[in-house]
Amino acid sequence: MAFTRAALTRVVPTDEAHRVTTLELFFDLVFVFAFTQVTQLMADDPTPVGAVRGVVLLALLWWAWCSYAWLGNQARADEGVVRLTIIVAMAAMFIVALSIPESFEDLPGGLFAPFALAASYAVVRLAHLVCYLIAAGDDAGLRRQLLLTAIPVSAAAGLLVAGGVAGPPFQTLLWAVALLVDYVGIWVAGSSGWRLNSPVHFAERYGLIVIVALGESLVAIGVGVAEKPVSTPVVLASVFGVAIAVSLWWLYFDVVAHVAEGVLARQHGEDRSRLARDSYTYLHFPIVASIIFIALGMKKVLEYVADTDAYRLSDSLTGVPLISLYGGVAVYLLGHVAFRRRNVGTWNPHRTLAAVALLVLIPLAWRLPALAALGMVAVLLAALVGYELWRFGEARHRVRHHLPDPA
């Protein structure tokens, strides 16, 4: 019994060479389901209100995931008390994901879903705080940082539960205020006490959540044509959708992820923690959230071309689904621009221009058939990837093969 207690409560600190554990990958699978639920929620209510609700839920999921990414960098996620906490958090987060379809409109029978979501989410965040305090050990600076962080986290949890109890029409407002308190409060608390032991682990974690979001976009394509005949338009739309997902992957992982990881590794102490907070915890949210909105747009296009009883091939994708598709890709690219600006202090003009072009093309896409609108995004992204390969081929080779810059 004593051995079991010691095994469950021990903490194994990480070091510079620490990498992502299999338990963290397992933890991420819950977020695959959660992201899919958010996409479906917005697809069922493709209105501005539905989009706002989707952003609120994505922001909640994001902050929970980020919290455990930082914890897993402080201590091994697959050992002792951290392992136990992550397993508890997985169960609670799964309840959060299950509650998402009813999070704003509870169905009769069963538990009140908004409260179930808020209470389960509070368990995820508060369990993280307690575990992090244990993992901090004798590090007085980190413990002080966590105690400062506990103020906005506890306040936000209280507001979430209050919103879950109150229900509409106050729920969305209270949850939005909770997010504001959480996001701003942690920023105001500063970064002096945070520790980032392994930049490799941290960058890898955020790369993996981008992969999770991209995977969800592919799932959205499949769900959009579930139980429908595989026709030529469906095949063409699927090819366009996969091409978009591959381009998004390429734009992040081909060079950007390598450069960002190198910049993070060269920082030390508070500078490293601050860069990690800014570039990854904050600036990756628009990158990941935009992918979910892109998935919504692709899902709707697949519905248009697959459901021949409800739609014609000449029908246009309009409203929130079209804005999600084009605006989502634009936000994704602008997120990269901001990421680069924070990391290396320079702008990326061609990705900025591509984002602007997508926004300018929305009125035209509004009048095109949905399949053509999707194809236009795929072509533009493929052209952007091709331009970068041609324009920055030598620099890309040096970055990807860790070669020194020419004298």
mmCIF file of C-alpha atoms in Angstrom:
data_model
loop_
_atom_site.group_PDB
_atom_site.id
_atom_site.type_symbol
_atom_site.label_atom_id
_atom_site.label_comp_id
_atom_site.label_asym_id
_atom_site.label_seq_id
_atom_site.Cartn_x
_atom_site.Cartn_y
_atom_site.Cartn_z
ATOM 1 C CA MET A 1 0.000 0.000 0.000
ATOM 2 C CA ALA A 2 2.815 2.413 0.876
ATOM 3 C CA PHE A 3 4.495 1.592 -2.425
ATOM 4 C CA THR A 4 1.251 2.302 -4.308
ATOM 5 C CA ARG A 5 0.813 5.660 -2.566
ATOM 6 C CA ALA A 6 4.393 6.624 -3.358
ATOM 7 C CA ALA A 7 3.988 5.586 -6.993
ATOM 8 C CA LEU A 8 0.814 7.646 -7.385
ATOM 9 C CA THR A 9 2.134 10.782 -5.701
ATOM 10 C CA ARG A 10 5.669 10.944 -7.038
ATOM 11 C CA VAL A 11 6.787 13.595 -9.517
ATOM 12 C CA VAL A 12 9.393 12.960 -12.218
ATOM 13 C CA PRO A 13 10.831 16.303 -13.401
ATOM 14 C CA THR A 14 11.555 16.831 -17.084
ATOM 15 C CA ASP A 15 14.799 18.009 -18.660
ATOM 16 C CA GLU A 16 15.920 19.723 -21.866
ATOM 17 C CA ALA A 17 15.701 16.494 -23.883
ATOM 18 C CA HIS A 18 12.174 15.550 -22.761
ATOM 19 C CA ARG A 19 9.745 14.538 -25.525
ATOM 20 C CA VAL A 20 6.002 14.029 -25.757
ATOM 21 C CA THR A 21 4.701 10.937 -23.945
ATOM 22 C CA THR A 22 2.124 8.460 -25.197
ATOM 23 C CA LEU A 23 -0.277 9.506 -22.431
ATOM 24 C CA GLU A 24 -0.253 13.060 -23.790
ATOM 25 C CA LEU A 25 -1.092 11.707 -27.246
ATOM 26 C CA PHE A 26 -3.921 9.706 -25.670
ATOM 27 C CA PHE A 27 -5.114 12.853 -23.887
ATOM 28 C CA ASP A 28 -5.275 14.664 -27.232
ATOM 29 C CA LEU A 29 -7.732 12.110 -28.616
ATOM 30 C CA VAL A 30 -10.415 13.518 -26.326
ATOM 31 C CA PHE A 31 -9.935 16.846 -28.073
ATOM 32 C CA VAL A 32 -10.413 15.220 -31.488
ATOM 33 C CA PHE A 33 -13.894 14.272 -30.301
ATOM 34 C CA ALA A 34 -14.467 17.677 -28.710
ATOM 35 C CA PHE A 35 -13.456 19.560 -31.869
ATOM 36 C CA THR A 36 -15.781 17.342 -33.922
ATOM 37 C CA GLN A 37 -18.619 18.157 -31.538
ATOM 38 C CA VAL A 38 -18.010 21.903 -31.884
ATOM 39 C CA THR A 39 -17.966 21.640 -35.680
ATOM 40 C CA GLN A 40 -21.262 19.757 -35.630
ATOM 41 C CA LEU A 41 -22.787 22.278 -33.218
ATOM 42 C CA MET A 42 -21.953 25.133 -35.600
ATOM 43 C CA ALA A 43 -23.112 23.108 -38.615
ATOM 44 C CA ASP A 44 -26.499 22.604 -36.952
ATOM 45 C CA ASP A 45 -26.762 26.360 -36.306
ATOM 46 C CA PRO A 46 -24.898 28.111 -39.162
ATOM 47 C CA THR A 47 -25.684 31.616 -37.915
ATOM 48 C CA PRO A 48 -23.590 34.373 -36.317
ATOM 49 C CA VAL A 49 -24.918 33.286 -32.915
ATOM 50 C CA GLY A 50 -23.858 29.706 -33.600
ATOM 51 C CA ALA A 51 -20.407 30.914 -34.665
ATOM 52 C CA VAL A 52 -19.993 32.950 -31.465
ATOM 53 C CA ARG A 53 -20.987 29.928 -29.405
ATOM 54 C CA GLY A 54 -18.439 27.874 -31.323
ATOM 55 C CA VAL A 55 -15.679 30.380 -30.566
ATOM 56 C CA VAL A 56 -16.588 30.359 -26.860
ATOM 57 C CA LEU A 57 -16.422 26.570 -26.711
ATOM 58 C CA LEU A 58 -13.173 26.430 -28.682
ATOM 59 C CA ALA A 59 -11.618 28.990 -26.345
ATOM 60 C CA LEU A 60 -12.608 26.856 -23.350
ATOM 61 C CA LEU A 61 -11.154 23.716 -24.910
ATOM 62 C CA TRP A 62 -7.995 25.540 -25.925
ATOM 63 C CA TRP A 63 -7.234 26.910 -22.482
ATOM 64 C CA ALA A 64 -7.756 23.519 -20.870
ATOM 65 C CA TRP A 65 -5.451 21.844 -23.378
ATOM 66 C CA CYS A 66 -2.746 24.517 -22.993
ATOM 67 C CA SER A 67 -2.793 24.123 -19.220
ATOM 68 C CA TYR A 68 -1.859 20.462 -19.487
ATOM 69 C CA ALA A 69 0.759 21.149 -22.168
ATOM 70 C CA TRP A 70 2.577 23.368 -19.651
ATOM 71 C CA LEU A 71 2.144 20.799 -16.876
ATOM 72 C CA GLY A 72 3.598 18.043 -19.072
ATOM 73 C CA ASN A 73 6.654 20.214 -19.647
ATOM 74 C CA GLN A 74 7.251 20.579 -15.909
ATOM 75 C CA ALA A 75 6.914 16.886 -15.011
ATOM 76 C CA ARG A 76 6.512 13.654 -16.965
ATOM 77 C CA ALA A 77 2.870 13.179 -17.862
ATOM 78 C CA ASP A 78 3.050 9.395 -17.655
ATOM 79 C CA GLU A 79 4.418 9.143 -14.122
ATOM 80 C CA GLY A 80 2.973 9.461 -10.625
ATOM 81 C CA VAL A 81 0.547 12.207 -9.685
ATOM 82 C CA VAL A 82 0.624 13.828 -13.132
ATOM 83 C CA ARG A 83 -0.475 10.573 -14.754
ATOM 84 C CA LEU A 84 -3.364 10.247 -12.308
ATOM 85 C CA THR A 85 -4.407 13.869 -12.827
ATOM 86 C CA ILE A 86 -4.375 13.584 -16.615
ATOM 87 C CA ILE A 87 -6.538 10.459 -16.470
ATOM 88 C CA VAL A 88 -9.054 12.291 -14.260
ATOM 89 C CA ALA A 89 -8.920 15.283 -16.625
ATOM 90 C CA MET A 90 -9.548 13.004 -19.616
ATOM 91 C CA ALA A 91 -12.711 11.660 -18.019
ATOM 92 C CA ALA A 92 -13.938 15.140 -17.118
ATOM 93 C CA MET A 93 -13.057 16.531 -20.544
ATOM 94 C CA PHE A 94 -14.910 13.678 -22.219
ATOM 95 C CA ILE A 95 -18.022 14.728 -20.301
ATOM 96 C CA VAL A 96 -17.394 18.280 -21.520
ATOM 97 C CA ALA A 97 -17.257 16.990 -25.101
ATOM 98 C CA LEU A 98 -20.400 14.880 -24.650
ATOM 99 C CA SER A 99 -22.249 17.950 -23.355
ATOM 100 C CA ILE A 100 -21.307 20.235 -26.261
ATOM 101 C CA PRO A 101 -24.351 19.475 -28.482
ATOM 102 C CA GLU A 102 -26.644 20.536 -25.604
ATOM 103 C CA SER A 103 -24.351 23.187 -24.160
ATOM 104 C CA PHE A 104 -26.650 26.077 -25.108
ATOM 105 C CA GLU A 105 -29.963 24.306 -25.708
ATOM 106 C CA ASP A 106 -30.535 21.533 -23.184
ATOM 107 C CA LEU A 107 -32.642 18.583 -24.250
ATOM 108 C CA PRO A 108 -35.377 17.252 -21.952
ATOM 109 C CA GLY A 109 -34.418 14.342 -19.742
ATOM 110 C CA GLY A 110 -31.052 13.639 -18.177
ATOM 111 C CA LEU A 111 -28.708 16.138 -16.586
ATOM 112 C CA PHE A 112 -28.779 19.864 -17.350
ATOM 113 C CA ALA A 113 -26.041 19.883 -20.008
ATOM 114 C CA PRO A 114 -24.757 23.482 -19.578
ATOM 115 C CA PHE A 115 -24.137 22.830 -15.891
ATOM 116 C CA ALA A 116 -22.597 19.398 -16.575
ATOM 117 C CA LEU A 117 -20.198 20.999 -19.050
ATOM 118 C CA ALA A 118 -19.247 23.871 -16.748
ATOM 119 C CA ALA A 119 -18.787 21.671 -13.675
ATOM 120 C CA SER A 120 -16.695 19.109 -15.570
ATOM 121 C CA TYR A 121 -14.581 21.882 -17.056
ATOM 122 C CA ALA A 122 -14.003 23.322 -13.584
ATOM 123 C CA VAL A 123 -12.745 19.900 -12.474
ATOM 124 C CA VAL A 124 -10.278 19.865 -15.396
ATOM 125 C CA ARG A 125 -8.858 23.289 -14.544
ATOM 126 C CA LEU A 126 -8.767 22.981 -10.753
ATOM 127 C CA ALA A 127 -7.240 19.483 -10.862
ATOM 128 C CA HIS A 128 -4.538 20.932 -13.098
ATOM 129 C CA LEU A 129 -3.759 23.695 -10.601
ATOM 130 C CA VAL A 130 -3.478 21.311 -7.659
ATOM 131 C CA CYS A 131 -1.274 18.907 -9.610
ATOM 132 C CA TYR A 132 0.943 21.733 -10.879
ATOM 133 C CA LEU A 133 1.480 22.958 -7.321
ATOM 134 C CA ILE A 134 2.603 19.463 -6.334
ATOM 135 C CA ALA A 135 4.853 19.210 -9.404
ATOM 136 C CA ALA A 136 6.416 22.599 -8.577
ATOM 137 C CA GLY A 137 8.065 21.048 -5.518
ATOM 138 C CA ASP A 138 10.401 23.501 -3.796
ATOM 139 C CA ASP A 139 10.403 26.006 -6.677
ATOM 140 C CA ALA A 140 9.144 29.083 -4.826
ATOM 141 C CA GLY A 141 8.930 31.197 -7.986
ATOM 142 C CA LEU A 142 6.764 28.672 -9.798
ATOM 143 C CA ARG A 143 4.546 28.132 -6.756
ATOM 144 C CA ARG A 144 4.015 31.892 -6.478
ATOM 145 C CA GLN A 145 3.135 32.055 -10.180
ATOM 146 C CA LEU A 146 0.616 29.257 -9.770
ATOM 147 C CA LEU A 147 -1.007 30.917 -6.762
ATOM 148 C CA LEU A 148 -1.351 34.134 -8.764
ATOM 149 C CA THR A 149 -2.829 32.141 -11.633
ATOM 150 C CA ALA A 150 -5.284 30.468 -9.267
ATOM 151 C CA ILE A 151 -7.129 33.781 -8.837
ATOM 152 C CA PRO A 152 -8.367 34.187 -12.442
ATOM 153 C CA VAL A 153 -8.754 30.417 -12.888
ATOM 154 C CA SER A 154 -10.999 30.111 -9.822
ATOM 155 C CA ALA A 155 -12.982 33.215 -10.774
ATOM 156 C CA ALA A 156 -13.463 31.930 -14.317
ATOM 157 C CA ALA A 157 -14.555 28.506 -13.058
ATOM 158 C CA GLY A 158 -17.117 30.175 -10.809
ATOM 159 C CA LEU A 159 -18.483 32.262 -13.687
ATOM 160 C CA LEU A 160 -18.697 29.192 -15.919
ATOM 161 C CA VAL A 161 -20.667 27.250 -13.325
ATOM 162 C CA ALA A 162 -22.903 30.281 -12.702
ATOM 163 C CA GLY A 163 -23.551 30.533 -16.435
ATOM 164 C CA GLY A 164 -24.280 26.822 -16.589
ATOM 165 C CA VAL A 165 -26.818 27.146 -13.787
ATOM 166 C CA ALA A 166 -28.402 30.323 -15.201
ATOM 167 C CA GLY A 167 -28.769 29.033 -18.746
ATOM 168 C CA PRO A 168 -29.976 31.275 -21.594
ATOM 169 C CA PRO A 169 -30.045 34.220 -22.077
ATOM 170 C CA PHE A 170 -27.265 34.925 -19.539
ATOM 171 C CA GLN A 171 -25.165 31.823 -20.188
ATOM 172 C CA THR A 172 -23.243 33.001 -23.259
ATOM 173 C CA LEU A 173 -22.446 36.354 -21.642
ATOM 174 C CA LEU A 174 -21.244 34.775 -18.380
ATOM 175 C CA TRP A 175 -19.116 32.242 -20.240
ATOM 176 C CA ALA A 176 -17.595 34.962 -22.409
ATOM 177 C CA VAL A 177 -16.783 37.003 -19.283
ATOM 178 C CA ALA A 178 -15.253 33.880 -17.716
ATOM 179 C CA LEU A 179 -12.987 33.493 -20.731
ATOM 180 C CA LEU A 180 -12.002 37.150 -20.574
ATOM 181 C CA VAL A 181 -11.119 36.826 -16.881
ATOM 182 C CA ASP A 182 -9.115 33.657 -17.528
ATOM 183 C CA TYR A 183 -7.187 34.833 -20.589
ATOM 184 C CA VAL A 184 -6.500 38.380 -19.387
ATOM 185 C CA GLY A 185 -5.885 37.344 -15.782
ATOM 186 C CA ILE A 186 -3.169 34.862 -16.690
ATOM 187 C CA TRP A 187 -1.535 37.456 -18.947
ATOM 188 C CA VAL A 188 -1.601 40.071 -16.179
ATOM 189 C CA ALA A 189 -0.119 37.542 -13.737
ATOM 190 C CA GLY A 190 3.044 37.710 -15.839
ATOM 191 C CA SER A 191 5.544 35.042 -16.810
ATOM 192 C CA SER A 192 8.420 35.478 -14.365
ATOM 193 C CA GLY A 193 7.634 32.313 -12.424
ATOM 194 C CA TRP A 194 6.872 29.929 -15.258
ATOM 195 C CA ARG A 195 9.432 27.289 -16.205
ATOM 196 C CA LEU A 196 9.870 25.732 -19.631
ATOM 197 C CA ASN A 197 12.287 22.846 -19.238
ATOM 198 C CA SER A 198 12.067 21.370 -22.734
ATOM 199 C CA PRO A 199 11.435 23.619 -25.745
ATOM 200 C CA VAL A 200 11.416 20.530 -27.974
ATOM 201 C CA HIS A 201 8.555 18.983 -26.001
ATOM 202 C CA PHE A 202 6.609 22.237 -25.913
ATOM 203 C CA ALA A 203 6.870 22.935 -29.642
ATOM 204 C CA GLU A 204 6.042 19.312 -30.389
ATOM 205 C CA ARG A 205 2.909 19.467 -28.216
ATOM 206 C CA TYR A 206 1.586 22.476 -30.089
ATOM 207 C CA GLY A 207 2.439 20.922 -33.421
ATOM 208 C CA LEU A 208 0.442 17.865 -32.424
ATOM 209 C CA ILE A 209 -2.662 19.880 -31.533
ATOM 210 C CA VAL A 210 -2.453 21.482 -34.985
ATOM 211 C CA ILE A 211 -2.394 17.937 -36.390
ATOM 212 C CA VAL A 212 -5.427 17.072 -34.236
ATOM 213 C CA ALA A 213 -7.330 20.031 -35.684
ATOM 214 C CA LEU A 214 -6.296 19.137 -39.238
ATOM 215 C CA GLY A 215 -7.404 15.569 -38.613
ATOM 216 C CA GLU A 216 -10.788 16.869 -37.531
ATOM 217 C CA SER A 217 -11.065 18.769 -40.809
ATOM 218 C CA LEU A 218 -10.658 15.485 -42.685
ATOM 219 C CA VAL A 219 -13.235 13.841 -40.426
ATOM 220 C CA ALA A 220 -15.610 16.697 -41.297
ATOM 221 C CA ILE A 221 -15.235 15.858 -44.985
ATOM 222 C CA GLY A 222 -16.170 12.243 -44.319
ATOM 223 C CA VAL A 223 -19.070 13.087 -42.022
ATOM 224 C CA GLY A 224 -20.400 15.531 -44.597
ATOM 225 C CA VAL A 225 -21.054 12.679 -47.058
ATOM 226 C CA ALA A 226 -21.982 9.931 -44.597
ATOM 227 C CA GLU A 227 -24.597 7.545 -46.009
ATOM 228 C CA LYS A 228 -24.616 9.349 -49.372
ATOM 229 C CA PRO A 229 -23.605 7.874 -52.763
ATOM 230 C CA VAL A 230 -20.015 8.511 -53.824
ATOM 231 C CA SER A 231 -20.544 10.626 -56.942
ATOM 232 C CA THR A 232 -18.100 12.495 -59.178
ATOM 233 C CA PRO A 233 -18.826 15.845 -57.435
ATOM 234 C CA VAL A 234 -18.276 14.175 -54.053
ATOM 235 C CA VAL A 235 -14.916 12.803 -55.193
ATOM 236 C CA LEU A 236 -13.888 16.188 -56.587
ATOM 237 C CA ALA A 237 -14.953 18.024 -53.422
ATOM 238 C CA SER A 238 -13.090 15.473 -51.316
ATOM 239 C CA VAL A 239 -9.922 15.985 -53.356
ATOM 240 C CA PHE A 240 -10.246 19.757 -52.914
ATOM 241 C CA GLY A 241 -10.784 19.293 -49.171
ATOM 242 C CA VAL A 242 -7.765 17.044 -48.757
ATOM 243 C CA ALA A 243 -5.684 19.462 -50.852
ATOM 244 C CA ILE A 244 -6.671 22.301 -48.518
ATOM 245 C CA ALA A 245 -5.801 20.248 -45.421
ATOM 246 C CA VAL A 246 -2.440 19.226 -46.920
ATOM 247 C CA SER A 247 -1.646 22.841 -47.808
ATOM 248 C CA LEU A 248 -2.466 23.969 -44.274
ATOM 249 C CA TRP A 249 -0.205 21.223 -42.929
ATOM 250 C CA TRP A 250 2.577 22.188 -45.339
ATOM 251 C CA LEU A 251 2.423 25.887 -44.483
ATOM 252 C CA TYR A 252 2.932 25.118 -40.784
ATOM 253 C CA PHE A 253 5.189 22.077 -40.644
ATOM 254 C CA ASP A 254 7.445 22.428 -43.675
ATOM 255 C CA VAL A 255 9.440 25.388 -42.320
ATOM 256 C CA VAL A 256 7.511 27.461 -39.761
ATOM 257 C CA ALA A 257 7.480 24.817 -37.020
ATOM 258 C CA HIS A 258 11.235 24.191 -37.401
ATOM 259 C CA VAL A 259 12.132 27.881 -37.208
ATOM 260 C CA ALA A 260 9.866 28.501 -34.221
ATOM 261 C CA GLU A 261 11.259 25.552 -32.274
ATOM 262 C CA GLY A 262 14.812 26.739 -32.910
ATOM 263 C CA VAL A 263 14.021 30.271 -31.742
ATOM 264 C CA LEU A 264 12.375 28.927 -28.585
ATOM 265 C CA ALA A 265 15.339 26.645 -27.834
ATOM 266 C CA ARG A 266 17.772 29.558 -28.059
ATOM 267 C CA GLN A 267 15.920 31.497 -25.362
ATOM 268 C CA HIS A 268 16.501 30.946 -21.658
ATOM 269 C CA GLY A 269 14.775 31.628 -18.357
ATOM 270 C CA GLU A 270 11.912 34.108 -18.354
ATOM 271 C CA ASP A 271 12.550 35.060 -21.996
ATOM 272 C CA ARG A 272 11.820 31.467 -23.016
ATOM 273 C CA SER A 273 8.687 31.287 -20.860
ATOM 274 C CA ARG A 274 7.391 34.597 -22.199
ATOM 275 C CA LEU A 275 8.010 33.574 -25.805
ATOM 276 C CA ALA A 276 6.279 30.238 -25.206
ATOM 277 C CA ARG A 277 3.289 31.999 -23.666
ATOM 278 C CA ASP A 278 2.990 34.545 -26.477
ATOM 279 C CA SER A 279 3.851 32.481 -29.556
ATOM 280 C CA TYR A 280 2.258 29.206 -28.581
ATOM 281 C CA THR A 281 -0.329 29.587 -25.831
ATOM 282 C CA TYR A 282 -1.899 32.773 -27.203
ATOM 283 C CA LEU A 283 -1.008 33.022 -30.895
ATOM 284 C CA HIS A 284 -1.729 29.374 -31.691
ATOM 285 C CA PHE A 285 -5.368 29.771 -30.695
ATOM 286 C CA PRO A 286 -6.368 31.578 -33.919
ATOM 287 C CA ILE A 287 -4.359 29.027 -35.900
ATOM 288 C CA VAL A 288 -6.167 26.047 -34.356
ATOM 289 C CA ALA A 289 -9.606 27.680 -34.110
ATOM 290 C CA SER A 290 -9.457 28.745 -37.753
ATOM 291 C CA ILE A 291 -8.914 25.126 -38.815
ATOM 292 C CA ILE A 292 -12.151 24.147 -37.047
ATOM 293 C CA PHE A 293 -14.014 26.879 -38.920
ATOM 294 C CA ILE A 294 -12.442 25.742 -42.190
ATOM 295 C CA ALA A 295 -13.698 22.242 -41.357
ATOM 296 C CA LEU A 296 -17.203 23.673 -40.944
ATOM 297 C CA GLY A 297 -17.044 25.240 -44.409
ATOM 298 C CA MET A 298 -15.707 22.056 -46.023
ATOM 299 C CA LYS A 299 -18.335 19.959 -44.262
ATOM 300 C CA LYS A 300 -21.090 22.161 -45.669
ATOM 301 C CA VAL A 301 -19.698 22.001 -49.209
ATOM 302 C CA LEU A 302 -19.657 18.208 -49.032
ATOM 303 C CA GLU A 303 -23.271 18.266 -47.857
ATOM 304 C CA TYR A 304 -24.199 20.479 -50.817
ATOM 305 C CA VAL A 305 -22.656 18.191 -53.432
ATOM 306 C CA ALA A 306 -23.719 14.921 -51.785
ATOM 307 C CA ASP A 307 -27.352 15.659 -50.880
ATOM 308 C CA THR A 308 -28.891 15.966 -54.343
ATOM 309 C CA ASP A 309 -32.411 15.944 -52.893
ATOM 310 C CA ALA A 310 -31.840 19.152 -50.932
ATOM 311 C CA TYR A 311 -29.295 20.980 -53.117
ATOM 312 C CA ARG A 312 -28.323 21.476 -56.751
ATOM 313 C CA LEU A 313 -24.728 21.571 -57.944
ATOM 314 C CA SER A 314 -25.277 25.182 -58.973
ATOM 315 C CA ASP A 315 -26.228 26.232 -55.424
ATOM 316 C CA SER A 316 -23.848 28.665 -53.750
ATOM 317 C CA LEU A 317 -22.302 28.341 -50.318
ATOM 318 C CA THR A 318 -23.305 31.489 -48.445
ATOM 319 C CA GLY A 319 -23.490 32.999 -44.974
ATOM 320 C CA VAL A 320 -21.487 31.692 -42.036
ATOM 321 C CA PRO A 321 -20.277 28.485 -43.782
ATOM 322 C CA LEU A 322 -18.701 30.461 -46.645
ATOM 323 C CA ILE A 323 -17.204 33.064 -44.312
ATOM 324 C CA SER A 324 -15.899 30.222 -42.132
ATOM 325 C CA LEU A 325 -14.158 28.666 -45.131
ATOM 326 C CA TYR A 326 -12.611 31.775 -46.650
ATOM 327 C CA GLY A 327 -12.266 33.771 -43.443
ATOM 328 C CA GLY A 328 -10.933 30.707 -41.642
ATOM 329 C CA VAL A 329 -8.091 30.261 -44.117
ATOM 330 C CA ALA A 330 -7.378 34.006 -43.947
ATOM 331 C CA VAL A 331 -7.199 33.908 -40.140
ATOM 332 C CA TYR A 332 -4.967 30.825 -40.329
ATOM 333 C CA LEU A 333 -2.510 32.688 -42.564
ATOM 334 C CA LEU A 334 -2.640 35.851 -40.449
ATOM 335 C CA GLY A 335 -2.007 33.693 -37.384
ATOM 336 C CA HIS A 336 1.198 32.546 -39.078
ATOM 337 C CA VAL A 337 2.097 36.170 -39.785
ATOM 338 C CA ALA A 338 1.665 37.089 -36.103
ATOM 339 C CA PHE A 339 3.547 33.939 -35.030
ATOM 340 C CA ARG A 340 6.507 34.885 -37.217
ATOM 341 C CA ARG A 341 6.398 38.504 -36.064
ATOM 342 C CA ARG A 342 6.659 37.426 -32.418
ATOM 343 C CA ASN A 343 9.363 34.840 -33.090
ATOM 344 C CA VAL A 344 11.764 36.557 -35.481
ATOM 345 C CA GLY A 345 10.461 40.129 -35.634
ATOM 346 C CA THR A 346 9.683 40.216 -39.367
ATOM 347 C CA TRP A 347 6.505 40.223 -41.453
ATOM 348 C CA ASN A 348 5.423 37.666 -44.026
ATOM 349 C CA PRO A 349 4.070 39.776 -46.914
ATOM 350 C CA HIS A 350 3.023 36.952 -49.247
ATOM 351 C CA ARG A 351 0.918 35.172 -46.616
ATOM 352 C CA THR A 352 -0.604 38.517 -45.651
ATOM 353 C CA LEU A 353 -1.497 39.189 -49.296
ATOM 354 C CA ALA A 354 -2.971 35.695 -49.651
ATOM 355 C CA ALA A 355 -5.150 36.299 -46.578
ATOM 356 C CA VAL A 356 -6.343 39.634 -47.968
ATOM 357 C CA ALA A 357 -7.058 38.001 -51.334
ATOM 358 C CA LEU A 358 -9.257 35.383 -49.661
ATOM 359 C CA LEU A 359 -11.271 38.059 -47.891
ATOM 360 C CA VAL A 360 -11.644 40.066 -51.111
ATOM 361 C CA LEU A 361 -12.822 36.942 -52.962
ATOM 362 C CA ILE A 362 -15.720 36.271 -50.560
ATOM 363 C CA PRO A 363 -18.284 38.300 -52.600
ATOM 364 C CA LEU A 364 -17.292 36.406 -55.752
ATOM 365 C CA ALA A 365 -17.367 33.032 -53.996
ATOM 366 C CA TRP A 366 -20.838 33.908 -52.667
ATOM 367 C CA ARG A 367 -22.111 33.762 -56.271
ATOM 368 C CA LEU A 368 -20.221 30.670 -57.389
ATOM 369 C CA PRO A 369 -21.371 27.063 -56.976
ATOM 370 C CA ALA A 370 -20.212 25.666 -53.632
ATOM 371 C CA LEU A 371 -17.853 23.201 -55.326
ATOM 372 C CA ALA A 372 -16.192 25.997 -57.314
ATOM 373 C CA ALA A 373 -15.808 28.108 -54.172
ATOM 374 C CA LEU A 374 -14.035 25.213 -52.459
ATOM 375 C CA GLY A 375 -11.836 24.625 -55.489
ATOM 376 C CA MET A 376 -10.800 28.278 -55.558
ATOM 377 C CA VAL A 377 -9.479 28.017 -51.988
ATOM 378 C CA ALA A 378 -7.588 24.825 -52.838
ATOM 379 C CA VAL A 379 -5.982 26.453 -55.895
ATOM 380 C CA LEU A 380 -4.997 29.609 -54.011
ATOM 381 C CA LEU A 381 -3.361 27.634 -51.190
ATOM 382 C CA ALA A 382 -1.562 25.348 -53.642
ATOM 383 C CA ALA A 383 -0.279 28.435 -55.455
ATOM 384 C CA LEU A 384 0.959 29.907 -52.168
ATOM 385 C CA VAL A 385 2.809 26.694 -51.301
ATOM 386 C CA GLY A 386 4.300 26.546 -54.788
ATOM 387 C CA TYR A 387 5.426 30.167 -54.630
ATOM 388 C CA GLU A 388 7.167 29.648 -51.291
ATOM 389 C CA LEU A 389 8.928 26.528 -52.576
ATOM 390 C CA TRP A 390 10.192 28.478 -55.593
ATOM 391 C CA ARG A 391 11.005 31.728 -53.812
ATOM 392 C CA PHE A 392 12.623 30.335 -50.651
ATOM 393 C CA GLY A 393 13.969 26.978 -51.825
ATOM 394 C CA GLU A 394 17.530 27.451 -50.558
ATOM 395 C CA ALA A 395 16.496 28.892 -47.192
ATOM 396 C CA ARG A 396 13.975 26.065 -46.793
ATOM 397 C CA HIS A 397 16.706 23.485 -47.444
ATOM 398 C CA ARG A 398 18.958 25.047 -44.796
ATOM 399 C CA VAL A 399 16.195 25.160 -42.191
ATOM 400 C CA ARG A 400 14.977 21.621 -42.770
ATOM 401 C CA HIS A 401 18.504 20.151 -42.753
ATOM 402 C CA HIS A 402 19.870 22.352 -39.955
ATOM 403 C CA LEU A 403 22.561 23.875 -42.152
ATOM 404 C CA PRO A 404 24.295 27.166 -41.285
ATOM 405 C CA ASP A 405 23.431 30.344 -43.159
ATOM 406 C CA PRO A 406 25.897 31.212 -45.942
ATOM 407 C CA ALA A 407 28.639 33.601 -44.899
#
